[in-house]
Structure formats: structure tokens, C-alpha cells
XYZ file of C-alpha atoms in Angstrom:
189
model
C 132.905 -37.107 169.870
C 136.513 -37.173 168.834
C 138.129 -36.430 172.219
C 137.061 -38.580 175.122
C 138.239 -37.662 178.634
C 139.867 -40.516 180.435
C 139.561 -40.242 184.186
C 142.446 -41.410 186.449
C 140.532 -44.405 187.788
C 139.472 -45.665 184.383
C 141.565 -48.297 182.652
C 143.109 -49.619 185.879
C 143.638 -53.326 186.089
C 143.527 -55.622 189.134
C 145.285 -54.152 192.132
C 144.594 -50.516 191.036
C 147.546 -50.207 188.735
C 146.949 -48.404 185.491
C 148.769 -50.646 183.035
C 148.905 -47.920 180.341
C 150.620 -45.531 182.752
C 153.087 -48.189 183.762
C 153.938 -48.941 180.199
C 154.442 -45.234 179.522
C 156.638 -44.870 182.589
C 158.724 -47.864 181.557
C 159.381 -46.157 178.266
C 160.659 -43.069 180.098
C 157.571 -40.958 180.600
C 158.196 -39.218 183.888
C 154.669 -37.712 184.009
C 153.165 -41.157 183.884
C 155.465 -42.304 186.665
C 154.489 -39.226 188.688
C 150.786 -40.098 188.194
C 151.431 -43.683 189.362
C 153.112 -42.438 192.448
C 150.137 -40.114 193.137
C 147.813 -43.142 192.829
C 149.864 -45.273 195.283
C 151.305 -42.612 197.621
C 148.768 -43.265 200.435
C 149.473 -46.977 200.791
C 153.225 -46.423 200.362
C 153.186 -43.684 202.989
C 151.457 -46.021 205.447
C 154.187 -48.668 205.017
C 156.945 -46.034 205.346
C 155.351 -44.577 208.444
C 154.985 -48.063 210.019
C 158.739 -48.464 209.749
C 159.879 -45.118 211.168
C 156.814 -43.829 213.078
C 157.673 -40.245 212.097
C 155.787 -38.206 209.542
C 158.882 -36.359 208.140
C 161.025 -39.533 207.986
C 158.211 -41.426 206.219
C 157.979 -38.570 203.618
C 161.746 -38.778 203.157
C 161.504 -42.480 202.556
C 158.658 -41.946 200.081
C 160.706 -39.285 198.237
C 163.730 -41.603 198.068
C 161.478 -44.429 196.843
C 160.075 -42.181 194.101
C 163.571 -41.273 193.056
C 164.853 -44.846 193.001
C 161.665 -45.995 191.290
C 162.027 -43.407 188.538
C 165.641 -44.432 187.960
C 164.791 -48.129 187.790
C 161.327 -48.366 186.305
C 162.835 -49.594 183.042
C 163.831 -52.758 184.957
C 160.174 -53.647 185.590
C 159.373 -56.425 183.126
C 155.700 -56.995 183.938
C 153.596 -53.835 184.255
C 150.796 -55.453 186.203
C 153.215 -55.904 189.145
C 154.015 -52.230 189.507
C 152.539 -51.870 192.981
C 154.362 -54.971 194.186
C 157.581 -53.716 192.688
C 157.354 -50.124 194.072
C 156.408 -51.549 197.460
C 159.579 -53.677 197.505
C 161.573 -50.626 196.551
C 159.991 -48.693 199.421
C 160.604 -51.533 201.941
C 164.268 -51.673 200.897
C 164.576 -47.884 201.218
C 162.860 -48.027 204.659
C 165.197 -50.787 205.881
C 168.275 -48.872 204.672
C 166.952 -45.721 206.304
C 166.356 -47.553 209.594
C 169.904 -48.956 209.515
C 171.342 -45.457 208.975
C 169.182 -44.130 211.824
C 170.410 -46.852 214.137
C 173.957 -45.643 213.578
C 173.087 -42.114 214.538
C 173.123 -41.347 218.296
C 170.783 -38.527 219.364
C 171.605 -36.750 222.510
C 168.514 -35.155 224.121
C 167.481 -34.251 227.571
C 164.950 -36.572 229.205
C 162.460 -33.810 229.533
C 162.273 -33.459 225.732
C 161.761 -37.151 225.298
C 158.934 -37.196 227.742
C 157.240 -34.254 226.014
C 157.407 -36.059 222.655
C 155.822 -39.186 224.013
C 152.986 -37.230 225.553
C 151.844 -36.231 222.062
C 150.741 -39.804 221.467
C 147.870 -40.474 223.800
C 147.464 -44.235 223.693
C 150.205 -46.087 225.700
C 149.192 -49.433 224.367
C 149.799 -48.301 220.849
C 153.328 -47.290 221.740
C 153.862 -50.631 223.465
C 152.689 -52.396 220.334
C 154.991 -50.335 218.041
C 157.913 -51.104 220.358
C 157.013 -54.768 220.354
C 156.790 -54.811 216.537
C 160.190 -53.057 216.315
C 161.767 -55.772 218.448
C 160.700 -58.527 216.063
C 163.078 -60.109 213.567
C 163.046 -58.228 210.286
C 160.987 -60.781 208.255
C 158.410 -61.078 211.019
C 158.160 -57.299 211.336
C 157.695 -56.986 207.583
C 154.868 -59.524 207.536
C 153.033 -57.769 210.381
C 153.481 -54.323 208.795
C 152.273 -55.415 205.352
C 149.368 -57.436 206.661
C 147.972 -55.179 209.375
C 149.256 -51.703 208.643
C 148.787 -51.892 204.889
C 145.774 -54.218 204.777
C 147.393 -56.694 202.439
C 146.187 -60.273 202.022
C 148.501 -63.184 202.743
C 148.914 -63.641 198.986
C 149.925 -59.976 198.498
C 152.397 -60.223 201.385
C 153.806 -63.352 199.770
C 154.256 -61.551 196.387
C 155.816 -58.478 198.024
C 158.315 -60.484 200.056
C 159.021 -63.065 197.328
C 158.347 -65.993 199.699
C 155.844 -68.834 199.643
C 152.346 -68.260 201.142
C 152.975 -70.974 203.826
C 156.145 -69.198 204.843
C 154.183 -65.980 205.270
C 151.656 -67.840 207.428
C 154.460 -69.324 209.519
C 156.107 -65.872 209.954
C 152.700 -64.420 210.882
C 151.987 -67.078 213.510
C 155.475 -66.742 215.035
C 155.314 -62.954 214.937
C 151.930 -62.953 216.725
C 153.219 -65.382 219.323
C 156.277 -63.232 220.036
C 154.150 -60.028 220.156
C 151.848 -61.722 222.669
C 154.760 -62.754 224.801
C 156.393 -59.333 224.592
C 153.126 -57.477 225.447
C 152.181 -59.908 228.194
C 155.656 -59.499 229.746
C 155.252 -55.737 229.689
C 151.931 -55.963 231.615
C 153.472 -58.245 234.233
C 156.360 -55.809 234.744
C 153.989 -52.901 235.345
């Protein structure tokens, strides 16, 4: 039994990151980096989508994250934190993308806008997304990481490089603001 087949999920350490692949990627192995991105693409896509709420834009963000990650993987000093690192890269790309989008003014007829909103059937979901978008950036990020990407408070803290108690404070304030925004919307209807 000289050759033993190693399956993709074997050898992964805590957090699902394959340390061997990360070390190879850091040394310049683009195939290893590609494999890492395949492993994490689902959770990264969810985060990107929660920022832009558009499938194509989320894929663009994921592509840009892959490109920037490949260029900068050699700067990752601790392989076990690959997922945290690539998530930070994605969040920065998503924020930059959102800033660029804010500068672009789209001119569409109202009929087209109404047709697009009819594709999403749950009005409350849209109200929630709008409410989340209106939050301050750090509150928005906490909510997205916690509820849209199913991260623990500790993981959110690691991703944002802030203390756990700060995450909890941001979470509490964000929930309070969301409640106020959503309750105000119901009163106005």
C-alpha cells in the first residue's frame, strides 16, 4: 500500500481549514490556493451576497477576493487562520465594491424597478435587508457575520479584530436599531 488517497476533508484542522493546503499556498502553489477557495466558497459567497444582495455582484466580489487572496497569501503568517484572513479580504473587497456602487447612479424607469422587486416574494425580508443596509458599517458587519454566515461571537471578534465584548455591544446596538427601524416601518404603513 504505497499510495494512499487523501480525501479533501481529511487532514483539516479546526475551522475546516486544511493546514497542509494553506502552507502549500503560502509557498506559491496556486492549485492549493484554488482548492482552499473551493472549500470556503460557499461561506464566502454568503457574506458577499449579504453585502450586495445580487448574485452576479456577489460572484464578482468572490472573484476579486480570490485574486487578492492569491496575490497576498504569502503575507499570511499563521496558516490556521486562513479562513479568518480570507474572510477579512472578502469583507474589504465587498466594502470597496459597495462604495464604488454608491458612486454610480443608475437611471431606470419605475416600471423596471417594480418588476425587479416582484421577483422577491417576502416583503419583510426586503425590509430587513434595507434596515441592515441603513446600519453603521461595524453594526452591519456584526449582523452579517453572525446571522448570515452563522459565526459565533468569538469568530466575529476574530474576523473584525475587535474584543468579544465590543462585538456583543455592537450586536445589542444593531438589534436595537433594527427593531426601531422595522417598527417605524410598520407604523408608517
